[in-house]
Amino acid sequence: ELCREEHPQAVVSTQSTGEALLCVLAESTDEKNIPKLVEALCKEHNINLIKIDDAKKLGEWTGLCKIDKEGLARKVVRCSCAVIHDFGAESSALNVINDHFKKTVTGDA
């Protein structure tokens, strides 16, 4: 389950409830205070955080776009922040994410 917004203020409330498992933050947001706020909330509530460079890329990843006949993303809407509440079924991709955060916590990264 995913909560995504082009305006991260709406996502902030979902982080503070403690239901979030992972937050993805785009660093290319127009509002410079938002990354600091999201980072602080993630730290306060022990939510894993991944930063990416481009809000349009996050918009595409979260489905805030139209897919054309060739399968290419068109009319992509910027997304500053996305929060995952449920990873779904166990998968190799989930194992990669979990391993990344285990290494980060233990300092092996």
PDB file of C-alpha atoms in Angstrom:
ATOM      1  CA  GLU A   1       0.000   0.000   0.000  1.00  0.00           C
ATOM      2  CA  LEU A   2       1.385   3.373  -1.033  1.00  0.00           C
ATOM      3  CA  CYS A   3       0.589   6.938  -0.072  1.00  0.00           C
ATOM      4  CA  ARG A   4       1.891   9.433  -2.607  1.00  0.00           C
ATOM      5  CA  GLU A   5       1.468  13.140  -2.955  1.00  0.00           C
ATOM      6  CA  GLU A   6       2.849  15.930  -5.030  1.00  0.00           C
ATOM      7  CA  HIS A   7       2.655  17.970  -1.809  1.00  0.00           C
ATOM      8  CA  PRO A   8       4.416  16.138   1.046  1.00  0.00           C
ATOM      9  CA  GLN A   9       2.462  17.948   3.765  1.00  0.00           C
ATOM     10  CA  ALA A  10      -0.310  15.408   3.174  1.00  0.00           C
ATOM     11  CA  VAL A  11       2.136  12.516   3.608  1.00  0.00           C
ATOM     12  CA  VAL A  12       3.627  13.905   6.811  1.00  0.00           C
ATOM     13  CA  SER A  13       0.527  12.990   8.803  1.00  0.00           C
ATOM     14  CA  THR A  14       0.769   9.346   7.687  1.00  0.00           C
ATOM     15  CA  GLN A  15       4.348   9.189   8.920  1.00  0.00           C
ATOM     16  CA  SER A  16       3.487  10.447  12.376  1.00  0.00           C
ATOM     17  CA  THR A  17       0.872   7.712  12.934  1.00  0.00           C
ATOM     18  CA  GLY A  18       3.633   5.091  12.966  1.00  0.00           C
ATOM     19  CA  GLU A  19       2.073   3.088  10.145  1.00  0.00           C
ATOM     20  CA  ALA A  20       4.763   3.904   7.597  1.00  0.00           C
ATOM     21  CA  LEU A  21       7.417   1.298   6.748  1.00  0.00           C
ATOM     22  CA  LEU A  22       9.421   3.272   4.202  1.00  0.00           C
ATOM     23  CA  CYS A  23       9.530   6.831   2.937  1.00  0.00           C
ATOM     24  CA  VAL A  24      10.936   7.875  -0.450  1.00  0.00           C
ATOM     25  CA  LEU A  25      11.834  11.557  -0.653  1.00  0.00           C
ATOM     26  CA  ALA A  26      12.635  13.517  -3.817  1.00  0.00           C
ATOM     27  CA  GLU A  27      15.348  16.084  -3.166  1.00  0.00           C
ATOM     28  CA  SER A  28      14.278  18.247  -6.124  1.00  0.00           C
ATOM     29  CA  THR A  29      11.289  19.740  -4.345  1.00  0.00           C
ATOM     30  CA  ASP A  30      10.386  23.418  -4.772  1.00  0.00           C
ATOM     31  CA  GLU A  31       9.928  23.874  -1.034  1.00  0.00           C
ATOM     32  CA  LYS A  32      13.338  23.691   0.623  1.00  0.00           C
ATOM     33  CA  ASN A  33      12.027  23.067   4.161  1.00  0.00           C
ATOM     34  CA  ILE A  34      10.075  19.948   3.199  1.00  0.00           C
ATOM     35  CA  PRO A  35      13.089  17.592   2.968  1.00  0.00           C
ATOM     36  CA  LYS A  36      14.250  18.676   6.423  1.00  0.00           C
ATOM     37  CA  LEU A  37      10.762  18.133   7.866  1.00  0.00           C
ATOM     38  CA  VAL A  38      10.348  14.707   6.262  1.00  0.00           C
ATOM     39  CA  GLU A  39      13.845  13.621   7.340  1.00  0.00           C
ATOM     40  CA  ALA A  40      13.176  14.726  10.932  1.00  0.00           C
ATOM     41  CA  LEU A  41       9.834  12.887  11.041  1.00  0.00           C
ATOM     42  CA  CYS A  42      11.369   9.719   9.640  1.00  0.00           C
ATOM     43  CA  LYS A  43      14.126   9.860  12.232  1.00  0.00           C
ATOM     44  CA  GLU A  44      11.693  10.598  15.074  1.00  0.00           C
ATOM     45  CA  HIS A  45       9.397   7.691  14.147  1.00  0.00           C
ATOM     46  CA  ASN A  46      12.165   5.254  13.057  1.00  0.00           C
ATOM     47  CA  ILE A  47      10.949   5.137   9.455  1.00  0.00           C
ATOM     48  CA  ASN A  48      13.462   4.041   6.821  1.00  0.00           C
ATOM     49  CA  LEU A  49      14.160   6.812   4.309  1.00  0.00           C
ATOM     50  CA  ILE A  50      15.411   6.631   0.742  1.00  0.00           C
ATOM     51  CA  LYS A  51      16.309   9.854  -1.078  1.00  0.00           C
ATOM     52  CA  ILE A  52      16.194  10.199  -4.828  1.00  0.00           C
ATOM     53  CA  ASP A  53      17.197  13.134  -7.001  1.00  0.00           C
ATOM     54  CA  ASP A  54      14.136  13.772  -9.152  1.00  0.00           C
ATOM     55  CA  ALA A  55      10.479  14.402  -8.197  1.00  0.00           C
ATOM     56  CA  LYS A  56       9.343  13.498 -11.725  1.00  0.00           C
ATOM     57  CA  LYS A  57      11.068  10.134 -11.426  1.00  0.00           C
ATOM     58  CA  LEU A  58       9.224   9.494  -8.144  1.00  0.00           C
ATOM     59  CA  GLY A  59       5.974  10.559  -9.805  1.00  0.00           C
ATOM     60  CA  GLU A  60       6.531   7.988 -12.530  1.00  0.00           C
ATOM     61  CA  TRP A  61       7.469   5.269 -10.019  1.00  0.00           C
ATOM     62  CA  THR A  62       4.261   5.904  -8.059  1.00  0.00           C
ATOM     63  CA  GLY A  63       1.980   5.980 -11.097  1.00  0.00           C
ATOM     64  CA  LEU A  64       1.325   9.718 -11.279  1.00  0.00           C
ATOM     65  CA  CYS A  65       1.470   9.624 -15.078  1.00  0.00           C
ATOM     66  CA  LYS A  66      -0.207   8.332 -18.219  1.00  0.00           C
ATOM     67  CA  ILE A  67       1.270   5.329 -20.017  1.00  0.00           C
ATOM     68  CA  ASP A  68       1.223   5.567 -23.812  1.00  0.00           C
ATOM     69  CA  LYS A  69       0.790   2.736 -26.366  1.00  0.00           C
ATOM     70  CA  GLU A  70       4.523   2.029 -26.338  1.00  0.00           C
ATOM     71  CA  GLY A  71       4.520   1.687 -22.550  1.00  0.00           C
ATOM     72  CA  LEU A  72       6.309   4.986 -21.953  1.00  0.00           C
ATOM     73  CA  ALA A  73       5.346   7.379 -19.178  1.00  0.00           C
ATOM     74  CA  ARG A  74       3.781  10.640 -20.388  1.00  0.00           C
ATOM     75  CA  LYS A  75       2.383  13.665 -18.536  1.00  0.00           C
ATOM     76  CA  VAL A  76       4.349  12.764 -15.393  1.00  0.00           C
ATOM     77  CA  VAL A  77       3.302  14.688 -12.283  1.00  0.00           C
ATOM     78  CA  ARG A  78       6.014  15.560  -9.773  1.00  0.00           C
ATOM     79  CA  CYS A  79       5.863  13.692  -6.460  1.00  0.00           C
ATOM     80  CA  SER A  80       7.907  15.009  -3.539  1.00  0.00           C
ATOM     81  CA  CYS A  81       7.294  12.181  -1.104  1.00  0.00           C
ATOM     82  CA  ALA A  82       5.871   8.661  -1.082  1.00  0.00           C
ATOM     83  CA  VAL A  83       5.226   6.482   1.961  1.00  0.00           C
ATOM     84  CA  ILE A  84       4.820   2.714   1.883  1.00  0.00           C
ATOM     85  CA  HIS A  85       2.496   1.210   4.485  1.00  0.00           C
ATOM     86  CA  ASP A  86       2.560  -2.419   3.337  1.00  0.00           C
ATOM     87  CA  PHE A  87       5.266  -4.137   1.293  1.00  0.00           C
ATOM     88  CA  GLY A  88       2.927  -6.911   0.169  1.00  0.00           C
ATOM     89  CA  ALA A  89       4.264 -10.390  -0.507  1.00  0.00           C
ATOM     90  CA  GLU A  90       7.834 -11.362   0.337  1.00  0.00           C
ATOM     91  CA  SER A  91      10.084 -10.867  -2.698  1.00  0.00           C
ATOM     92  CA  SER A  92      13.721 -10.608  -3.707  1.00  0.00           C
ATOM     93  CA  ALA A  93      13.274  -6.838  -4.185  1.00  0.00           C
ATOM     94  CA  LEU A  94      12.036  -6.487  -0.606  1.00  0.00           C
ATOM     95  CA  ASN A  95      15.041  -8.499   0.594  1.00  0.00           C
ATOM     96  CA  VAL A  96      17.372  -6.063  -1.192  1.00  0.00           C
ATOM     97  CA  ILE A  97      15.713  -3.103   0.535  1.00  0.00           C
ATOM     98  CA  ASN A  98      15.807  -4.779   3.947  1.00  0.00           C
ATOM     99  CA  ASP A  99      19.473  -5.752   3.478  1.00  0.00           C
ATOM    100  CA  HIS A 100      20.303  -2.155   2.539  1.00  0.00           C
ATOM    101  CA  PHE A 101      18.829  -0.799   5.753  1.00  0.00           C
ATOM    102  CA  LYS A 102      20.425  -3.527   7.880  1.00  0.00           C
ATOM    103  CA  LYS A 103      23.824  -2.550   6.473  1.00  0.00           C
ATOM    104  CA  THR A 104      23.097   1.138   7.025  1.00  0.00           C
ATOM    105  CA  VAL A 105      22.194   0.537  10.675  1.00  0.00           C
ATOM    106  CA  THR A 106      25.226  -1.652  11.359  1.00  0.00           C
ATOM    107  CA  GLY A 107      27.567   0.646   9.444  1.00  0.00           C
ATOM    108  CA  ASP A 108      28.556  -1.953   6.843  1.00  0.00           C
ATOM    109  CA  ALA A 109      27.389   0.178   3.918  1.00  0.00           C
TER     110      ALA A 109
END
